[in-house]
Short mmCIF file of C-alpha atoms and ligand atoms in Angstrom, two decimals:
data_model
loop_
_atom_site.label_atom_id
_atom_site.label_comp_id
_atom_site.label_asym_id
_atom_site.label_seq_id
_atom_site.Cartn_x
_atom_site.Cartn_y
_atom_site.Cartn_z
CA MET A 215 -35.35 7.56 2.89
CA GLY A 216 -37.03 10.49 1.18
CA ALA A 217 -35.29 13.86 0.53
CA TYR A 218 -31.90 14.16 -1.09
CA ASP A 219 -29.00 15.45 1.07
CA TYR A 220 -26.99 16.47 -2.11
CA ASP A 221 -27.54 16.91 -5.78
CA VAL A 222 -24.24 15.22 -6.53
CA ALA A 223 -21.86 13.20 -4.14
CA ILE A 224 -18.41 12.77 -5.58
CA ILE A 225 -16.13 10.05 -4.11
CA GLY A 226 -12.51 11.03 -4.26
CA SER A 227 -10.87 14.44 -4.39
CA GLY A 228 -8.09 13.72 -7.16
CA PRO A 229 -8.03 15.69 -10.40
CA ALA A 230 -11.09 13.73 -11.70
CA GLY A 231 -13.29 14.37 -8.56
CA ILE A 232 -12.26 18.12 -8.40
CA ALA A 233 -13.04 18.50 -12.12
CA VAL A 234 -16.44 16.99 -11.85
CA ALA A 235 -17.18 19.36 -9.15
CA THR A 236 -15.94 22.20 -11.29
CA GLY A 237 -17.85 21.29 -14.15
CA LEU A 238 -21.14 20.93 -12.12
CA VAL A 239 -20.67 24.39 -10.58
CA ARG A 240 -20.13 25.95 -14.01
CA ALA A 241 -23.32 24.24 -15.08
CA GLY A 242 -25.19 25.79 -12.23
CA ILE A 243 -25.31 22.83 -9.80
CA SER A 244 -24.16 23.83 -6.35
CA ASN A 245 -25.31 21.24 -3.73
CA ILE A 246 -22.37 19.00 -4.07
CA ALA A 247 -20.28 17.11 -1.54
CA VAL A 248 -16.84 15.63 -2.33
CA PHE A 249 -15.79 12.76 0.09
CA GLU A 250 -12.14 12.03 0.47
CA ARG A 251 -10.77 9.30 2.73
CA GLU A 252 -7.41 11.06 3.35
CA ALA A 253 -6.93 13.93 5.57
CA ASP A 254 -5.89 16.13 2.57
CA ILE A 255 -7.60 17.07 -0.81
CA GLY A 256 -5.71 16.04 -4.10
CA GLY A 257 -5.48 12.26 -4.60
CA ILE A 258 -2.21 11.08 -6.19
CA PRO A 259 -0.72 14.45 -7.09
CA ARG A 260 -0.60 15.31 -3.35
CA HIS A 261 2.67 13.15 -3.09
CA THR A 262 3.99 13.47 -6.70
CA HIS A 263 6.34 16.36 -6.31
CA HIS A 264 8.10 16.48 -9.64
CA PRO A 265 6.82 18.61 -12.57
CA SER A 266 4.82 15.99 -14.52
CA PHE A 267 1.40 17.72 -14.49
CA GLY A 268 -0.35 20.70 -15.94
CA LEU A 269 1.02 20.47 -19.66
CA LEU A 270 -2.58 20.01 -21.07
CA VAL A 271 -4.52 22.19 -18.64
CA PHE A 272 -2.12 25.06 -17.91
CA LYS A 273 0.24 24.67 -20.84
CA HIS A 274 3.24 24.51 -18.65
CA PRO A 275 4.60 21.78 -16.28
CA VAL A 276 3.86 22.02 -12.47
CA SER A 277 4.35 19.71 -9.42
CA GLY A 278 1.49 17.60 -8.14
CA PRO A 279 0.81 19.88 -5.21
CA GLU A 280 0.91 22.99 -7.24
CA PHE A 281 -1.41 21.37 -9.79
CA ILE A 282 -4.01 20.71 -7.15
CA LYS A 283 -3.58 24.16 -5.78
CA LYS A 284 -4.34 25.65 -9.14
CA LEU A 285 -7.33 23.34 -9.72
CA LEU A 286 -8.89 24.14 -6.51
CA LYS A 287 -8.84 27.90 -7.35
CA ARG A 288 -11.05 27.03 -10.36
CA CYS A 289 -13.42 25.23 -8.03
CA PRO A 290 -14.86 27.61 -5.48
CA ASN A 291 -17.79 27.01 -2.99
CA VAL A 292 -17.49 23.27 -3.06
CA GLN A 293 -17.80 21.22 0.18
CA PHE A 294 -14.93 18.79 0.56
CA GLN A 295 -15.28 16.27 3.43
CA THR A 296 -11.94 14.90 4.19
CA SER A 297 -11.07 11.97 6.52
CA THR A 298 -14.34 10.48 5.24
CA THR A 299 -14.46 7.17 3.49
CA VAL A 300 -17.41 6.04 1.47
CA THR A 301 -17.95 2.30 2.56
CA ALA A 302 -20.85 1.43 0.24
CA ILE A 303 -23.02 2.68 -2.66
CA ASN A 304 -26.53 1.50 -3.28
CA LYS A 305 -29.39 1.92 -5.72
CA ALA A 306 -31.46 5.18 -5.54
CA GLY A 307 -28.25 7.34 -4.68
CA ILE A 308 -27.77 6.02 -1.25
CA LEU A 309 -24.23 6.04 0.24
CA GLU A 310 -22.75 4.85 3.47
CA ILE A 311 -19.91 6.88 4.87
CA ALA A 312 -17.41 6.49 7.81
CA THR A 313 -16.57 9.92 9.26
CA PRO A 314 -14.55 10.75 12.34
CA ASP A 315 -18.05 11.33 13.98
CA GLY A 316 -19.15 7.94 13.14
CA ILE A 317 -21.15 6.00 10.41
CA LYS A 318 -23.75 7.91 8.44
CA THR A 319 -26.09 7.14 5.56
CA LEU A 320 -26.87 9.71 2.86
CA ARG A 321 -28.78 10.10 -0.30
CA ALA A 322 -27.78 12.00 -3.44
CA ARG A 323 -29.48 12.47 -6.81
CA HIS A 324 -26.29 11.44 -8.58
CA ILE A 325 -23.05 9.63 -7.27
CA VAL A 326 -19.75 9.99 -8.93
CA LEU A 327 -17.02 7.46 -8.50
CA ALA A 328 -13.75 9.13 -8.88
CA THR A 329 -11.62 6.73 -6.72
CA GLY A 330 -8.50 6.55 -8.96
CA ALA A 331 -6.11 3.88 -9.74
CA ARG A 332 -3.35 1.98 -7.73
CA GLU A 333 -0.27 -0.05 -8.56
CA ALA A 334 -0.39 -3.89 -8.05
CA PRO A 335 1.60 -4.57 -4.94
CA ARG A 336 3.61 -7.80 -4.27
CA HIS A 337 0.86 -10.36 -3.78
CA PRO A 338 -1.13 -10.20 -7.06
CA ARG A 339 2.36 -10.30 -8.90
CA LEU A 340 2.86 -13.74 -7.03
CA VAL A 341 6.41 -12.94 -6.00
CA SER A 342 7.72 -15.63 -3.51
CA GLY A 343 10.04 -15.12 -0.44
CA LEU A 344 9.89 -13.78 3.13
CA ARG A 345 7.89 -10.69 4.13
CA PRO A 346 10.60 -8.37 5.31
CA MET A 347 10.23 -4.52 5.69
CA GLY A 348 11.23 -2.38 2.80
CA VAL A 349 8.91 -3.63 0.10
CA MET A 350 6.27 -1.11 -1.24
CA THR A 351 4.80 0.57 -4.19
CA THR A 352 5.83 4.05 -5.84
CA GLY A 353 2.78 5.56 -4.35
CA ALA A 354 3.90 4.40 -0.78
CA LEU A 355 7.43 5.52 -1.41
CA GLN A 356 6.41 9.03 -2.45
CA GLN A 357 4.18 9.31 0.72
CA PHE A 358 7.24 8.54 2.90
CA VAL A 359 9.55 10.88 1.08
CA TYR A 360 7.24 13.85 0.24
CA LEU A 361 4.57 13.76 2.92
CA GLN A 362 6.50 12.57 5.87
CA ASN A 363 9.93 13.65 4.92
CA LEU A 364 11.26 10.11 5.55
CA LYS A 365 13.94 7.90 3.83
CA PRO A 366 12.69 4.43 4.25
CA PHE A 367 15.79 2.66 2.90
CA LYS A 368 19.24 3.46 1.49
CA ARG A 369 19.57 1.25 -1.71
CA ALA A 370 16.51 0.34 -3.66
CA VAL A 371 15.44 -1.76 -6.74
CA ILE A 372 12.54 -0.74 -8.87
CA ILE A 373 10.32 -3.49 -10.39
CA GLY A 374 8.83 -2.24 -13.77
CA THR A 375 9.66 0.33 -16.40
CA GLU A 376 6.44 2.22 -16.97
CA LEU A 377 6.31 6.12 -16.75
CA VAL A 378 5.63 5.71 -13.01
CA SER A 379 8.71 3.55 -12.56
CA PHE A 380 10.84 6.50 -13.71
CA SER A 381 8.90 8.57 -11.33
CA ALA A 382 9.97 6.14 -8.60
CA LEU A 383 13.57 6.63 -9.86
CA TRP A 384 13.17 10.53 -9.64
CA THR A 385 11.76 10.10 -6.19
CA LEU A 386 14.73 7.90 -5.03
CA ARG A 387 17.12 10.47 -6.35
CA GLN A 388 15.35 13.37 -4.56
CA ALA A 389 15.43 11.36 -1.32
CA GLY A 390 19.02 10.63 -1.70
CA ILE A 391 18.44 6.83 -2.01
CA LYS A 392 20.70 4.85 -4.26
CA PRO A 393 18.90 3.15 -7.12
CA MET A 394 20.55 -0.22 -7.80
CA ALA A 395 18.52 -1.42 -10.67
CA MET A 396 15.39 -1.58 -12.66
CA ILE A 397 13.80 -4.86 -13.68
CA GLU A 398 11.78 -5.44 -16.73
CA ALA A 399 9.96 -8.74 -17.64
CA GLY A 400 9.93 -7.84 -21.35
CA PRO A 401 12.74 -7.03 -24.05
CA ARG A 402 12.14 -3.39 -23.88
CA ILE A 403 10.94 -0.62 -21.40
CA LYS A 404 7.19 -0.09 -21.25
CA ALA A 405 7.54 3.78 -21.18
CA TYR A 406 8.95 5.72 -24.22
CA ARG A 407 12.45 4.60 -25.10
CA PRO A 408 14.14 8.05 -24.20
CA ALA A 409 13.35 7.36 -20.56
CA THR A 410 16.22 4.89 -20.54
CA ILE A 411 18.53 7.84 -20.96
CA PHE A 412 17.43 9.12 -17.41
CA ALA A 413 18.34 5.53 -15.98
CA CYS A 414 21.56 5.68 -18.01
CA LEU A 415 22.58 9.12 -16.65
CA LEU A 416 22.03 7.98 -13.09
CA GLY A 417 24.12 4.78 -13.85
CA VAL A 418 21.16 2.54 -13.17
CA PRO A 419 21.28 -0.79 -15.05
CA ILE A 420 17.98 -2.06 -16.53
CA HIS A 421 17.68 -5.98 -16.50
CA TYR A 422 15.39 -6.91 -19.36
CA ASN A 423 13.66 -10.31 -19.85
CA SER A 424 14.06 -10.76 -15.99
CA HIS A 425 11.88 -11.23 -12.93
CA VAL A 426 12.16 -11.51 -9.19
CA VAL A 427 12.19 -15.02 -7.98
CA ASP A 428 13.15 -14.46 -4.30
CA ILE A 429 12.90 -11.70 -1.78
CA CYS A 430 15.64 -12.21 1.05
CA GLY A 431 15.79 -10.85 4.70
CA ILE A 432 13.87 -11.70 7.77
CA ASP A 433 12.94 -8.35 9.50
CA ARG A 434 14.43 -6.12 6.93
CA LEU A 435 15.01 -6.70 3.24
CA THR A 436 18.64 -7.60 2.39
CA GLY A 437 18.43 -8.32 -1.24
CA ILE A 438 16.49 -10.05 -4.04
CA LYS A 439 17.26 -12.77 -6.56
CA ILE A 440 16.22 -12.12 -10.18
CA GLU A 441 16.24 -14.67 -13.19
CA ASN A 442 16.23 -14.02 -16.84
CA THR A 443 14.50 -16.02 -19.64
CA ASP A 444 17.82 -18.03 -20.16
CA GLY A 445 17.61 -19.34 -16.57
CA LYS A 446 20.37 -17.13 -15.35
CA LYS A 447 19.99 -16.06 -11.77
CA GLN A 448 21.60 -13.06 -10.06
CA GLY A 449 21.64 -11.64 -6.61
CA ILE A 450 21.10 -7.73 -5.95
CA THR A 451 21.83 -6.33 -2.52
CA CYS A 452 19.22 -3.78 -1.45
CA ASP A 453 17.13 -2.77 1.48
CA GLY A 454 14.32 -1.31 -0.60
CA LEU A 455 12.08 -2.91 -3.37
CA ILE A 456 9.47 -0.87 -5.25
CA PHE A 457 6.76 -2.38 -7.22
CA SER A 458 5.84 0.14 -9.68
CA GLY A 459 2.89 0.33 -12.25
CA ASP A 460 0.79 -2.41 -13.31
CA PHE A 461 -2.42 -0.37 -12.38
CA THR A 462 -5.79 -1.47 -11.55
CA GLY A 463 -8.79 0.80 -11.02
CA ASP A 464 -9.71 1.30 -7.38
CA ASN A 465 -13.13 -0.09 -7.86
CA SER A 466 -13.95 -1.89 -4.63
CA LEU A 467 -17.03 0.17 -4.09
CA ALA A 468 -18.42 -0.58 -7.59
CA ARG A 469 -17.41 -4.26 -7.15
CA ALA A 470 -19.49 -4.65 -4.14
CA SER A 471 -22.53 -2.75 -5.60
CA HIS A 472 -25.27 -3.41 -8.06
CA LEU A 473 -23.24 -1.91 -10.98
CA GLU A 474 -22.40 -4.09 -13.96
CA LEU A 475 -18.78 -4.63 -14.78
CA ASN A 476 -16.78 -5.37 -17.78
CA SER A 477 -16.29 -9.29 -17.78
CA LYS A 478 -12.69 -8.99 -18.89
CA ASN A 479 -11.06 -6.43 -16.61
CA GLN A 480 -13.89 -5.93 -13.85
CA ILE A 481 -14.01 -2.20 -14.56
CA PRO A 482 -17.58 -0.84 -14.22
CA LEU A 483 -19.44 -0.36 -17.41
CA MET A 484 -19.42 3.38 -18.37
CA ASP A 485 -20.49 5.27 -21.41
CA GLN A 486 -18.94 8.18 -23.42
CA ASN A 487 -20.06 10.59 -20.73
CA GLY A 488 -18.93 8.32 -17.77
CA PHE A 489 -22.52 7.06 -16.82
CA SER A 490 -22.43 3.59 -15.55
CA SER A 491 -25.08 0.90 -15.94
CA ASP A 492 -27.08 2.81 -13.31
CA PRO A 493 -27.54 6.18 -14.89
CA ASP A 494 -27.62 7.86 -11.30
CA ILE A 495 -23.99 6.83 -11.02
CA SER A 496 -20.82 7.91 -12.96
CA VAL A 497 -17.39 6.51 -13.16
CA ILE A 498 -14.80 9.10 -13.99
CA GLY A 499 -10.93 9.33 -14.08
CA ASN A 500 -8.44 6.59 -13.51
CA ALA A 501 -10.95 4.36 -11.79
CA ALA A 502 -12.37 3.87 -15.22
CA HIS A 503 -8.99 3.65 -17.25
CA PRO A 504 -6.06 2.71 -15.18
CA ALA A 505 -3.81 4.80 -15.62
CA ASP A 506 -3.88 8.02 -17.68
CA MET A 507 -2.17 11.34 -16.88
CA GLY A 508 -3.64 13.62 -14.28
CA ASP A 509 -4.38 16.30 -16.86
CA GLN A 510 -6.31 13.74 -19.05
CA CYS A 511 -8.42 12.88 -15.92
CA TYR A 512 -9.13 16.50 -15.18
CA ILE A 513 -10.42 17.41 -18.71
CA GLU A 514 -12.47 14.24 -18.79
CA GLY A 515 -14.08 15.24 -15.32
CA LEU A 516 -14.89 18.72 -16.47
CA GLU A 517 -16.85 17.36 -19.49
CA ALA A 518 -18.50 14.65 -17.19
CA GLY A 519 -19.62 17.40 -14.78
CA GLN A 520 -21.39 19.25 -17.58
CA GLU A 521 -23.12 15.95 -18.68
CA ILE A 522 -24.18 15.04 -15.18
CA ALA A 523 -25.74 18.60 -14.82
CA LYS A 524 -27.65 18.04 -18.07
CA VAL A 525 -29.20 14.72 -16.78
CA LEU A 526 -30.04 16.46 -13.51
CA HIS A 527 -31.85 19.02 -15.65
CA ASN A 528 -33.78 16.03 -17.14
CA LYS A 529 -32.02 15.44 -20.46
CA SER A 530 -31.69 11.67 -20.26
CA PRO A 531 -29.33 9.66 -22.48
CA THR A 532 -30.78 6.68 -24.31
CA GLN A 533 -30.05 3.08 -25.60
CA ALA A 534 -26.86 1.48 -24.25
CA ILE A 535 -24.59 -0.52 -26.51
CA LEU A 536 -21.54 -2.50 -25.05
CA ILE A 537 -17.96 -2.08 -26.28
CA GLU A 538 -16.02 -5.31 -26.34
CA HIS A 539 -12.29 -5.48 -26.78
CA GLY A 540 -10.12 -8.29 -28.25
CA PRO A 541 -6.87 -9.81 -27.31
CA GLY A 542 -3.99 -7.45 -26.56
CA ILE A 543 -6.12 -4.61 -25.32
CA LYS A 544 -6.18 -4.10 -21.60
CA VAL A 545 -8.92 -1.47 -21.21
CA THR A 546 -11.13 0.68 -23.41
CA SER A 547 -12.86 3.74 -22.21
CA PRO A 548 -15.74 4.03 -22.58
CA ASN A 549 -16.62 0.40 -22.38
CA MET A 550 -20.30 1.22 -23.38
CA VAL A 551 -21.97 4.04 -25.35
CA ARG A 552 -25.45 5.38 -25.17
CA VAL A 553 -26.94 6.35 -28.54
CA GLY A 554 -29.72 8.89 -29.22
CA LYS A 555 -32.10 9.05 -32.12
CA LYS A 556 -29.65 11.24 -34.20
CA GLY A 557 -26.82 8.65 -33.91
CA LEU A 558 -23.43 9.39 -32.23
CA VAL A 559 -19.93 10.40 -33.01
CA PHE A 560 -17.64 9.39 -30.16
CA GLN A 561 -14.10 8.55 -29.24
CA ILE A 562 -12.59 5.29 -27.64
CA ASN A 563 -9.42 5.60 -25.68
CA LEU A 564 -7.55 2.38 -25.16
CA HIS A 565 -4.40 0.82 -23.45
CA VAL A 566 -2.65 -2.15 -25.03
CA THR A 567 -1.09 -4.97 -22.95
CA LYS A 568 2.31 -4.89 -24.94
CA ALA A 569 3.86 -2.82 -27.72
CA TYR A 570 1.90 -3.05 -30.88
CA ALA A 571 2.08 -1.36 -34.31
CA GLY A 572 -0.53 -2.14 -36.95
CA PRO A 573 -4.27 -1.61 -37.75
CA ILE A 574 -6.85 -1.13 -35.05
CA THR A 575 -10.33 -1.92 -36.24
CA VAL A 576 -13.80 -1.06 -34.68
CA THR A 577 -16.88 -2.94 -35.99
CA TYR A 578 -20.50 -2.78 -35.34
CA HIS A 579 -22.88 -5.47 -36.82
CA GLY A 580 -20.03 -6.69 -38.92
CA LYS A 581 -19.53 -3.26 -40.45
CA VAL A 582 -16.18 -1.43 -40.13
CA ILE A 583 -16.82 1.86 -38.34
CA TYR A 584 -13.09 2.76 -37.73
CA ARG A 585 -9.66 1.44 -39.03
CA LYS A 586 -6.43 3.07 -38.68
CA THR A 587 -2.69 1.99 -38.33
CA ARG A 588 -1.34 3.13 -34.97
CA ALA A 589 1.79 2.51 -32.97
CA CYS A 590 0.94 1.66 -29.31
CA LEU A 591 2.67 1.26 -26.01
CA PRO A 592 1.14 0.07 -22.79
CA THR A 593 1.52 3.22 -20.92
CA ARG A 594 0.24 5.48 -23.73
CA ARG A 595 -3.39 6.29 -24.13
CA ILE A 596 -4.42 5.58 -27.72
CA SER A 597 -7.42 7.60 -28.78
CA LEU A 598 -9.56 6.44 -31.72
CA LYS A 599 -11.48 9.56 -32.69
CA LYS A 600 -14.64 10.45 -34.64
CA ILE A 601 -16.17 6.95 -34.58
CA ARG A 602 -19.69 7.37 -36.03
CA LEU A 603 -22.72 5.20 -35.10
CA ASN A 604 -25.49 6.22 -37.59
CA ALA A 605 -29.09 6.31 -36.40
CA GLU A 606 -30.06 3.97 -39.23
CA ILE A 607 -27.83 1.11 -37.76
CA PRO A 608 -30.08 -0.96 -35.71
CA VAL A 609 -29.43 -0.81 -32.10
CA THR A 610 -29.55 -4.38 -30.78
CA ASP A 611 -27.77 -6.28 -27.93
CA GLN A 612 -24.73 -6.72 -30.28
CA PRO A 613 -21.59 -5.05 -28.91
CA VAL A 614 -19.24 -2.65 -30.68
CA LYS A 615 -16.04 -4.58 -31.22
CA VAL A 616 -12.54 -3.18 -30.93
CA MET A 617 -9.59 -5.45 -32.22
CA LEU A 618 -5.97 -5.27 -32.99
CA GLY A 619 -5.30 -6.16 -36.51
CA GLN A 620 -7.85 -7.25 -39.21
C1 LIG B 797 2.24 6.41 -7.61
C2 LIG B 797 1.66 7.10 -8.74
C3 LIG B 797 2.33 8.20 -9.32
C4 LIG B 797 1.65 8.92 -10.41
N1 LIG B 797 2.30 9.91 -11.02
C5 LIG B 797 1.86 10.57 -11.92
C6 LIG B 797 2.66 11.71 -12.56
O1 LIG B 797 3.62 12.11 -12.12
N2 LIG B 797 1.88 12.41 -13.52
C7 LIG B 797 0.63 12.19 -13.91
O2 LIG B 797 0.08 12.86 -14.74
N3 LIG B 797 -0.05 11.08 -13.39
C8 LIG B 797 0.51 10.37 -12.50
N4 LIG B 797 -0.06 9.22 -12.00
C9 LIG B 797 -1.44 8.84 -12.41
C10 LIG B 797 -2.56 9.45 -11.47
O3 LIG B 797 -3.43 8.30 -11.36
C11 LIG B 797 -3.32 10.55 -12.12
O4 LIG B 797 -2.37 11.57 -12.33
C12 LIG B 797 -4.43 11.19 -11.40
O5 LIG B 797 -4.03 11.41 -10.09
C13 LIG B 797 -5.72 10.45 -11.49
O6 LIG B 797 -6.71 11.08 -10.87
P1 LIG B 797 -8.03 10.57 -10.27
O7 LIG B 797 -8.79 11.70 -9.79
O8 LIG B 797 -8.58 9.60 -11.16
O9 LIG B 797 -7.54 9.65 -8.98
P2 LIG B 797 -6.58 9.88 -7.85
O10 LIG B 797 -5.64 11.06 -8.05
O11 LIG B 797 -6.12 8.58 -7.46
O12 LIG B 797 -7.69 10.34 -6.64
C14 LIG B 797 -8.66 9.29 -6.14
C15 LIG B 797 -8.95 9.83 -4.68
O13 LIG B 797 -10.10 8.98 -4.27
C16 LIG B 797 -9.99 8.76 -2.91
N5 LIG B 797 -10.80 7.57 -2.58
C17 LIG B 797 -10.63 6.31 -3.06
N6 LIG B 797 -11.57 5.63 -2.48
C18 LIG B 797 -12.31 6.29 -1.73
C19 LIG B 797 -13.37 6.12 -0.83
N7 LIG B 797 -13.98 4.78 -0.76
N8 LIG B 797 -14.00 7.10 -0.02
C20 LIG B 797 -13.44 8.39 -0.12
N9 LIG B 797 -12.30 8.62 -0.94
C21 LIG B 797 -11.77 7.59 -1.66
C22 LIG B 797 -8.46 8.53 -2.66
O14 LIG B 797 -7.99 8.62 -1.47
C23 LIG B 797 -7.79 9.60 -3.64
O15 LIG B 797 -7.61 10.81 -2.99
C24 LIG B 797 0.46 8.57 -10.79
C25 LIG B 797 -0.13 7.39 -10.26
C26 LIG B 797 0.38 6.71 -9.31
C27 LIG B 797 -0.34 5.59 -8.61
#
């Protein structure tokens, strides 16, 4: 295959994909296609109707659909191909796509994976019991309520206490569905503590140190059983069960491709500008760091678009160094840096697996290059700023190490 169909092919039209397209257009690249498997543009914010977007980008809160509408106004003349699923990515910028008109193969000078993150459904959480109707994730609930105007059940229990779990609570309230309880495996909620006030105001009990041990009902869900760490069991009557949070990057395309992955969390390697182990492919947004806020994904995507434009104009990045994380850290973004002759000042964003307060240390070749005491929650992005790799530090195959403590 010879000539390129596009300068850049972006997979996913959420905030990150829209931002990359906007950044590219601003940097003078116009032959861009954005492929979106859904019928509509916008990713997760399409079905998140409460005002939890826009604070960083527009300095005031807006709903998800309003956020996307405003972002699209900043992104003119870009070709969005909806109802089009990218089924494979290959070396040399080759993509296979499934469209309403059939399967096609295309070639782009650069590919961007902006495929987002998804919540863990029931199976990976190893919850036993029957398989009745009424069990879903927050994302699926929001699609029923906001996109199809349907009320899938009358009384629901929410598993999890991340920010998105409170988003599920809000959605239930909007739909006139009674929230029966929230279930948290740990001793405190995973979101900021004031979120408990919202649950309290709605009269929704939060069961701490508890997990679901049984799902009851044959065709339709009739209830669940929970057990706490003291072994005490309790039944809750409900016809809806929402598995919320516990995000993973939607990286099936990357995993089936030639891209190298971080061995601990299977997220594609990506450097400070989003370039993967194949410099012709970038990974941007929540596919790379499940899961940050939509505004953060948008800001990162704008910068990535500008960096991709530089590479297309032949300013290539240089030597790659892996970033390894220690116990208690779920993900770092980037998980690799590329360093030029002048050295590099960069930022690492991370998520912890459980609440932590104490020092965070970054070392390279045994030398401390960052240390600060931080208070971390799993749902909060922690940014380690102004980390410096001097040009005189030898660039070898040793990783930069990020550790809690030390
Ligand atoms: C249920 C839920 C609720 C959330 N609520 C909030 C909130 O209230 N506020 C907030 O700030 N953040 C929220 N988030 C976080 C959310 O992930 C970010 O706000 C933001 O949407 C991430 O942007 P993104 O572009 O990386 O991914 P997404 O918005 O997820 O967009 C990814 C897009 O890629 C498309 N795609 C994936 N694979 C393919 C493929 N192979 N071919 C073609 N298209 C593909 C998907 O259809 C999707 O449209 C929520 C997340 C979830 C799961």
